[in-house]
Amino acid sequence: MVTLTALALVALLVLPPAGIATALRLEAAGTPSALARTRGQDAAWLGHAWVDGRKGPADLAGLPQLIQGGIRDLFVHAGPLNDDGSLPADRYPQAGALLAAVHRELPGVRVQAWLGDLVAPEEVGLHLDDPAVRRRITDSAAQVLDAGFDGVHFDLEPVHSGDAGYLALLDQVHALTAARGVPFSVATPQIDPLPGLHAVAGTLTGHPKWWSQAYFGQVARRVDQVAVMSYDTAMPLPSLYTGYVAQQTALALEVTPASVDLLMGLPAYDADQVGHRGSAETVAAAVRGVRLALGRHAAGRQAFGVAVYADFTATAADWATYRRDWCGLD
C-alpha cells in the first residue's frame, strides 16, 4: 500500500501547528460510547502467503483463533494485476485450500480476492482511462469469482480524486458482482482533512494523498463495502492520531450510504517510515478514534466496522487490542 504522505508539510503551510494539534486533541477528547463496538462486520487484510503455498495446514488450522472477534471478511491478496489489467491464474495456486478451510471452520466468513496494482499517470501501471484496461480488470474479477472467492476487493493506488476512469471501472465490476450476488469492496485513501487539501498536496508534491469528500461519496455509492486506509498520517503522537482517525471516521460517515459497509483501517504494524510513526499510529489509538466518532455521529449504524492491516505484520498484542478495545472481549 502507498505510504508516502505530504500531510506534515502541507499542514504546516495551511494552518499553524498549534491550531492543528488543538483541533485534533479536541476530536480525541471524551469517553467512547458503549454502543460503539463491533457489529460483527469487521475485516482483515491477509497476505499472499495464504494462496501461494507458503501457508500450510498448521496455519489454516490456526486461522480461526487468529481472527476471532468480529471478523466477517478476509481480503486475501490474490494479485497483483498486470499493468494491462489481466491476472495470471498461477498467482493463487492454493486458493482452493484456503477457501475450503475457511468455509468449513469459519461459516459466515467471506474470503474476498484482494486485487491491486499501481495506477497511472502518477506511477507506471494501470491506465484506468483506457476501456480495454477496464475490461481486462473486470475479466480478472470474474476470474477470481470463478475460482471460488466470495467477493472482490480492490486496492488500486494511487487513484487521484475525481478520476472518472476509476468510477467507470467500479460501475462495471459492481454490475458483475451484483449479478453474482457477492460483495464488491475497495480500499480508499483518506478524505481531505481540510477542503481542497488534495489539490494543495498534488501541487506541492505531485502526490495528492487525499480524496475530496464528494469524490469519496461517489466511490462509496458504487460498491458494497469501502475500507478507509486511515493510517500513514505523519501524526507524531497517539492523541493526535486518535483525533485524526475520529475526524476521518466522521467525514466518511457523512457521505457513505447507510446500505454500504464502512470500514476504518487499523494499523497493525509499528515500523517507523516516511509518514508513519509506529509509536503513534497504534491499534489502540485508532480504535479509540473510531469509537469516539461512531458514538458521536452514528451510534445506531449497523453497516460499520474496522479492518486490520495486516496479518503479516500484526502481533499477538495487536490482535488482543482489537478484541479488547473494539470487540469488548477479554
Short mmCIF file of C-alpha atoms in Angstrom, two decimals:
data_model
loop_
_atom_site.label_atom_id
_atom_site.label_comp_id
_atom_site.label_asym_id
_atom_site.label_seq_id
_atom_site.Cartn_x
_atom_site.Cartn_y
_atom_site.Cartn_z
CA MET A 1 0.00 0.00 0.00
CA VAL A 2 1.19 3.51 -0.79
CA THR A 3 2.70 5.05 2.35
CA LEU A 4 4.23 8.34 1.13
CA THR A 5 2.45 11.28 2.77
CA ALA A 6 2.70 15.03 2.50
CA LEU A 7 0.45 15.64 5.50
CA ALA A 8 3.04 17.24 7.77
CA LEU A 9 4.39 19.54 5.04
CA VAL A 10 1.02 20.65 3.76
CA ALA A 11 -0.46 21.12 7.21
CA LEU A 12 2.39 23.38 8.23
CA LEU A 13 1.72 25.52 5.18
CA VAL A 14 -2.02 25.70 5.73
CA LEU A 15 -2.52 26.05 9.47
CA PRO A 16 -0.34 26.89 12.47
CA PRO A 17 0.86 23.66 14.10
CA ALA A 18 -0.63 24.63 17.46
CA GLY A 19 -4.06 25.05 15.88
CA ILE A 20 -3.86 21.64 14.23
CA ALA A 21 -2.83 19.96 17.45
CA THR A 22 -5.59 21.67 19.43
CA ALA A 23 -8.25 20.66 16.91
CA LEU A 24 -7.13 17.03 16.85
CA ARG A 25 -6.90 16.81 20.64
CA LEU A 26 -10.47 18.08 20.88
CA GLU A 27 -11.53 15.30 18.48
CA ALA A 28 -9.70 12.82 20.71
CA ALA A 29 -11.32 14.02 23.94
CA GLY A 30 -14.17 12.29 25.73
CA THR A 31 -15.32 8.80 26.60
CA PRO A 32 -16.27 6.38 23.81
CA SER A 33 -19.90 5.28 23.79
CA ALA A 34 -20.72 1.79 24.99
CA LEU A 35 -22.71 1.43 21.76
CA ALA A 36 -19.59 1.96 19.64
CA ARG A 37 -18.45 -1.66 19.48
CA THR A 38 -18.13 -4.25 16.77
CA ARG A 39 -21.19 -5.07 14.72
CA GLY A 40 -19.60 -8.35 13.63
CA GLN A 41 -18.78 -6.84 10.24
CA ASP A 42 -15.04 -6.30 10.57
CA ALA A 43 -12.34 -7.33 8.10
CA ALA A 44 -8.66 -8.17 7.91
CA TRP A 45 -6.16 -7.95 5.08
CA LEU A 46 -4.27 -11.25 4.63
CA GLY A 47 -1.06 -11.56 2.65
CA HIS A 48 -0.21 -13.54 -0.44
CA ALA A 49 1.31 -16.39 1.55
CA TRP A 50 -2.20 -17.75 2.16
CA VAL A 51 -2.69 -18.58 -1.53
CA ASP A 52 0.80 -19.25 -2.92
CA GLY A 53 1.69 -22.27 -0.80
CA ARG A 54 3.79 -20.67 1.95
CA LYS A 55 0.99 -21.11 4.48
CA GLY A 56 0.27 -24.77 5.21
CA PRO A 57 -2.23 -26.91 7.14
CA ALA A 58 -0.98 -25.72 10.54
CA ASP A 59 -1.56 -22.09 9.57
CA LEU A 60 -5.03 -22.87 8.25
CA ALA A 61 -5.86 -24.69 11.48
CA GLY A 62 -4.81 -21.64 13.50
CA LEU A 63 -6.72 -19.09 11.43
CA PRO A 64 -9.98 -19.25 13.46
CA GLN A 65 -8.09 -18.45 16.66
CA LEU A 66 -6.09 -15.69 14.96
CA ILE A 67 -9.08 -13.70 13.69
CA GLN A 68 -11.57 -14.29 16.48
CA GLY A 69 -13.65 -11.26 17.39
CA GLY A 70 -15.94 -9.60 14.86
CA ILE A 71 -14.23 -10.52 11.58
CA ARG A 72 -16.63 -11.24 8.70
CA ASP A 73 -14.41 -10.56 5.68
CA LEU A 74 -10.90 -11.63 4.77
CA PHE A 75 -9.23 -9.63 2.00
CA VAL A 76 -6.69 -12.16 0.72
CA HIS A 77 -4.03 -10.93 -1.68
CA ALA A 78 -4.53 -12.82 -4.95
CA GLY A 79 -2.81 -10.35 -7.32
CA PRO A 80 -1.12 -8.23 -8.29
CA LEU A 81 -2.80 -7.44 -11.57
CA ASN A 82 -0.64 -7.00 -14.63
CA ASP A 83 -0.40 -3.43 -15.85
CA ASP A 84 -2.82 -4.26 -18.67
CA GLY A 85 -5.44 -5.39 -16.13
CA SER A 86 -5.05 -9.13 -16.62
CA LEU A 87 -4.38 -11.65 -13.84
CA PRO A 88 -2.36 -14.85 -14.34
CA ALA A 89 -4.17 -17.77 -12.67
CA ASP A 90 -0.89 -19.12 -11.30
CA ARG A 91 -0.72 -16.26 -8.79
CA TYR A 92 -3.10 -18.01 -6.37
CA PRO A 93 -2.44 -21.78 -6.74
CA GLN A 94 -3.51 -22.71 -3.18
CA ALA A 95 -6.64 -20.57 -3.02
CA GLY A 96 -8.83 -23.66 -3.07
CA ALA A 97 -7.32 -24.99 0.15
CA LEU A 98 -7.82 -21.67 1.91
CA LEU A 99 -11.40 -21.33 0.72
CA ALA A 100 -12.26 -24.87 1.77
CA ALA A 101 -10.74 -24.38 5.23
CA VAL A 102 -12.47 -21.06 5.86
CA HIS A 103 -15.85 -22.28 4.65
CA ARG A 104 -15.51 -25.37 6.83
CA GLU A 105 -14.11 -23.83 10.01
CA LEU A 106 -15.48 -20.29 9.83
CA PRO A 107 -19.02 -20.42 8.46
CA GLY A 108 -20.24 -16.96 7.56
CA VAL A 109 -16.74 -15.56 6.96
CA ARG A 110 -16.22 -14.39 3.38
CA VAL A 111 -12.91 -14.66 1.52
CA GLN A 112 -12.57 -11.79 -0.92
CA ALA A 113 -9.83 -11.73 -3.56
CA TRP A 114 -7.64 -8.67 -2.91
CA LEU A 115 -6.52 -7.35 -6.31
CA GLY A 116 -4.20 -4.39 -6.65
CA ASP A 117 -1.70 -2.60 -8.84
CA LEU A 118 -0.13 0.81 -9.26
CA VAL A 119 -2.10 3.34 -11.26
CA ALA A 120 -1.01 5.75 -14.00
CA PRO A 121 -0.30 8.56 -14.57
CA GLU A 122 1.50 9.02 -11.25
CA GLU A 123 3.02 5.53 -11.46
CA VAL A 124 3.86 3.08 -14.22
CA GLY A 125 0.80 0.85 -14.06
CA LEU A 126 -2.89 0.68 -14.91
CA HIS A 127 -4.37 3.26 -17.27
CA LEU A 128 -7.91 3.42 -15.94
CA ASP A 129 -8.92 5.85 -18.68
CA ASP A 130 -8.47 3.02 -21.20
CA PRO A 131 -11.68 0.99 -21.75
CA ALA A 132 -9.63 -2.06 -22.74
CA VAL A 133 -7.76 -1.98 -19.40
CA ARG A 134 -11.03 -1.60 -17.51
CA ARG A 135 -12.46 -4.56 -19.42
CA ARG A 136 -9.50 -6.76 -18.54
CA ILE A 137 -9.72 -5.77 -14.87
CA THR A 138 -13.41 -6.70 -14.91
CA ASP A 139 -12.49 -10.03 -16.53
CA SER A 140 -9.93 -10.58 -13.77
CA ALA A 141 -12.65 -10.00 -11.18
CA ALA A 142 -14.80 -12.62 -12.90
CA GLN A 143 -11.81 -14.95 -12.98
CA VAL A 144 -11.31 -14.95 -9.19
CA LEU A 145 -15.03 -15.41 -8.62
CA ASP A 146 -14.94 -18.41 -10.96
CA ALA A 147 -12.08 -19.74 -8.81
CA GLY A 148 -14.40 -19.75 -5.78
CA PHE A 149 -13.64 -16.48 -3.99
CA ASP A 150 -16.62 -14.98 -2.16
CA GLY A 151 -16.09 -11.43 -3.37
CA VAL A 152 -13.69 -8.94 -4.92
CA HIS A 153 -11.62 -6.31 -3.09
CA PHE A 154 -9.70 -3.62 -4.99
CA ASP A 155 -6.66 -1.74 -3.74
CA LEU A 156 -5.59 0.32 -6.73
CA GLU A 157 -3.17 3.12 -5.90
CA PRO A 158 -2.78 5.99 -6.35
CA VAL A 159 -6.18 6.90 -7.74
CA HIS A 160 -6.46 10.68 -7.86
CA SER A 161 -9.54 12.45 -6.56
CA GLY A 162 -12.02 12.94 -9.38
CA ASP A 163 -10.69 10.11 -11.58
CA ALA A 164 -13.58 9.31 -13.95
CA GLY A 165 -11.96 6.12 -15.26
CA TYR A 166 -11.97 4.64 -11.77
CA LEU A 167 -15.67 5.39 -11.35
CA ALA A 168 -16.40 3.74 -14.72
CA LEU A 169 -14.43 0.67 -13.60
CA LEU A 170 -16.37 0.45 -10.34
CA ASP A 171 -19.66 0.57 -12.26
CA GLN A 172 -18.54 -2.29 -14.50
CA VAL A 173 -17.28 -4.52 -11.70
CA HIS A 174 -20.23 -3.80 -9.43
CA ALA A 175 -22.59 -4.90 -12.20
CA LEU A 176 -20.66 -8.18 -12.32
CA THR A 177 -20.62 -8.80 -8.57
CA ALA A 178 -24.26 -7.81 -8.17
CA ALA A 179 -25.22 -10.34 -10.84
CA ARG A 180 -23.21 -12.99 -8.96
CA GLY A 181 -24.68 -11.99 -5.58
CA VAL A 182 -21.27 -11.36 -3.98
CA PRO A 183 -19.72 -8.31 -2.29
CA PHE A 184 -17.52 -5.77 -4.02
CA SER A 185 -15.23 -3.72 -1.80
CA VAL A 186 -12.49 -1.15 -2.27
CA ALA A 187 -9.68 0.26 -0.17
CA THR A 188 -9.64 4.06 -0.32
CA PRO A 189 -7.35 6.95 0.54
CA GLN A 190 -8.24 9.31 3.35
CA ILE A 191 -10.59 12.25 2.92
CA ASP A 192 -9.40 15.87 2.80
CA PRO A 193 -8.99 16.98 6.44
CA LEU A 194 -9.49 20.47 5.03
CA PRO A 195 -11.50 21.22 1.86
CA GLY A 196 -9.27 21.13 -1.21
CA LEU A 197 -6.22 19.78 0.58
CA HIS A 198 -5.70 17.07 -2.04
CA ALA A 199 -5.22 19.77 -4.64
CA VAL A 200 -2.64 21.57 -2.48
CA ALA A 201 -0.75 18.32 -1.87
CA GLY A 202 -0.82 17.49 -5.56
CA THR A 203 0.59 20.88 -6.49
CA LEU A 204 3.37 20.78 -3.90
CA THR A 205 4.38 17.13 -4.07
CA GLY A 206 2.85 15.55 -7.16
CA HIS A 207 1.04 13.07 -4.91
CA PRO A 208 -2.49 14.27 -3.97
CA LYS A 209 -2.76 11.94 -0.97
CA TRP A 210 -6.38 12.64 -0.06
CA TRP A 211 -9.69 12.45 -1.89
CA SER A 212 -12.32 15.15 -1.70
CA GLN A 213 -15.26 14.14 0.48
CA ALA A 214 -17.55 14.42 -2.57
CA TYR A 215 -15.42 12.00 -4.61
CA PHE A 216 -15.24 9.58 -1.69
CA GLY A 217 -19.05 9.62 -1.64
CA GLN A 218 -19.18 8.91 -5.38
CA VAL A 219 -16.97 5.86 -4.86
CA ALA A 220 -18.92 4.65 -1.82
CA ARG A 221 -22.16 4.72 -3.79
CA ARG A 222 -20.69 2.33 -6.37
CA VAL A 223 -19.61 -0.51 -4.07
CA ASP A 224 -20.90 -2.68 -1.23
CA GLN A 225 -18.04 -2.03 1.16
CA VAL A 226 -15.47 0.74 1.49
CA ALA A 227 -12.34 0.40 3.66
CA VAL A 228 -10.55 3.64 4.51
CA MET A 229 -6.76 3.31 4.78
CA SER A 230 -6.74 5.52 7.84
CA TYR A 231 -3.02 5.21 8.56
CA ASP A 232 0.30 6.60 7.32
CA THR A 233 -0.77 10.02 8.54
CA ALA A 234 2.52 11.51 9.83
CA MET A 235 0.90 12.09 13.21
CA PRO A 236 3.67 12.19 15.87
CA LEU A 237 1.60 11.32 18.97
CA PRO A 238 -1.13 8.77 19.77
CA SER A 239 -3.51 11.53 20.91
CA LEU A 240 -3.16 13.38 17.61
CA TYR A 241 -3.60 10.19 15.62
CA THR A 242 -6.75 9.36 17.61
CA GLY A 243 -8.15 12.78 16.78
CA TYR A 244 -7.26 12.39 13.12
CA VAL A 245 -8.97 8.98 12.90
CA ALA A 246 -12.04 10.38 14.65
CA GLN A 247 -12.19 13.18 12.08
CA GLN A 248 -11.73 10.76 9.16
CA THR A 249 -14.45 8.49 10.52
CA ALA A 250 -16.87 11.41 10.84
CA LEU A 251 -16.13 12.63 7.31
CA ALA A 252 -16.64 9.14 5.86
CA LEU A 253 -19.87 8.59 7.79
CA GLU A 254 -21.34 11.78 6.32
CA VAL A 255 -21.19 10.53 2.72
CA THR A 256 -21.30 6.72 2.91
CA PRO A 257 -24.80 5.36 2.20
CA ALA A 258 -26.40 3.53 5.12
CA SER A 259 -26.55 0.38 2.99
CA VAL A 260 -22.79 0.35 2.34
CA ASP A 261 -20.38 -1.16 4.86
CA LEU A 262 -17.91 1.48 6.06
CA LEU A 263 -14.69 0.03 7.47
CA MET A 264 -11.95 2.10 9.12
CA GLY A 265 -8.43 0.70 8.82
CA LEU A 266 -6.40 -0.25 11.90
CA PRO A 267 -2.58 -0.02 11.58
CA ALA A 268 -1.27 -3.33 12.93
CA TYR A 269 2.36 -2.57 12.14
CA ASP A 270 4.88 -0.48 14.03
CA ALA A 271 7.71 0.23 11.61
CA ASP A 272 8.92 3.82 11.52
CA GLN A 273 8.93 5.06 7.95
CA VAL A 274 8.02 8.10 5.89
CA GLY A 275 4.61 9.24 7.05
CA HIS A 276 4.17 6.60 9.74
CA ARG A 277 5.37 6.66 13.34
CA GLY A 278 4.76 3.27 14.90
CA SER A 279 4.56 4.60 18.44
CA ALA A 280 1.75 6.98 17.47
CA GLU A 281 -0.26 5.02 14.91
CA THR A 282 -1.38 2.09 17.04
CA VAL A 283 -4.40 -0.18 17.00
CA ALA A 284 -5.46 1.21 20.38
CA ALA A 285 -5.27 4.84 19.23
CA ALA A 286 -7.17 4.08 16.03
CA VAL A 287 -9.93 2.13 17.78
CA ARG A 288 -10.41 4.97 20.27
CA GLY A 289 -10.81 7.47 17.42
CA VAL A 290 -13.26 5.21 15.60
CA ARG A 291 -15.36 4.66 18.72
CA LEU A 292 -15.46 8.36 19.58
CA ALA A 293 -16.69 9.33 16.11
CA LEU A 294 -19.16 6.47 15.79
CA GLY A 295 -20.69 7.27 19.17
CA ARG A 296 -21.00 10.97 18.34
CA HIS A 297 -22.32 10.71 14.81
CA ALA A 298 -23.88 7.31 14.08
CA ALA A 299 -24.16 5.16 17.19
CA GLY A 300 -27.02 3.15 15.71
CA ARG A 301 -25.40 2.45 12.34
CA GLN A 302 -25.01 -1.27 11.69
CA ALA A 303 -23.15 -1.19 8.36
CA PHE A 304 -19.86 -0.32 10.03
CA GLY A 305 -16.66 -2.00 11.15
CA VAL A 306 -12.88 -1.86 11.28
CA ALA A 307 -10.28 -3.55 9.07
CA VAL A 308 -6.98 -4.85 10.43
CA TYR A 309 -3.90 -4.16 8.27
CA ALA A 310 -2.40 -6.72 8.07
CA ASP A 311 -1.90 -10.32 9.20
CA PHE A 312 1.75 -10.41 8.08
CA THR A 313 2.71 -7.56 10.43
CA ALA A 314 0.15 -7.83 13.26
CA THR A 315 1.44 -9.03 16.61
CA ALA A 316 -0.44 -11.03 19.21
CA ALA A 317 -0.75 -7.76 21.15
CA ASP A 318 -2.36 -6.05 18.13
CA TRP A 319 -4.99 -8.78 17.83
CA ALA A 320 -5.59 -8.70 21.58
CA THR A 321 -6.09 -4.93 21.47
CA TYR A 322 -8.57 -5.28 18.62
CA ARG A 323 -10.57 -7.87 20.55
CA ARG A 324 -10.46 -5.98 23.86
CA ASP A 325 -10.96 -2.38 22.75
CA TRP A 326 -13.29 -2.88 19.81
CA CYS A 327 -15.00 -6.21 20.44
CA GLY A 328 -15.20 -5.90 24.23
CA LEU A 329 -13.60 -9.32 24.75
CA ASP A 330 -11.05 -10.20 27.40
#
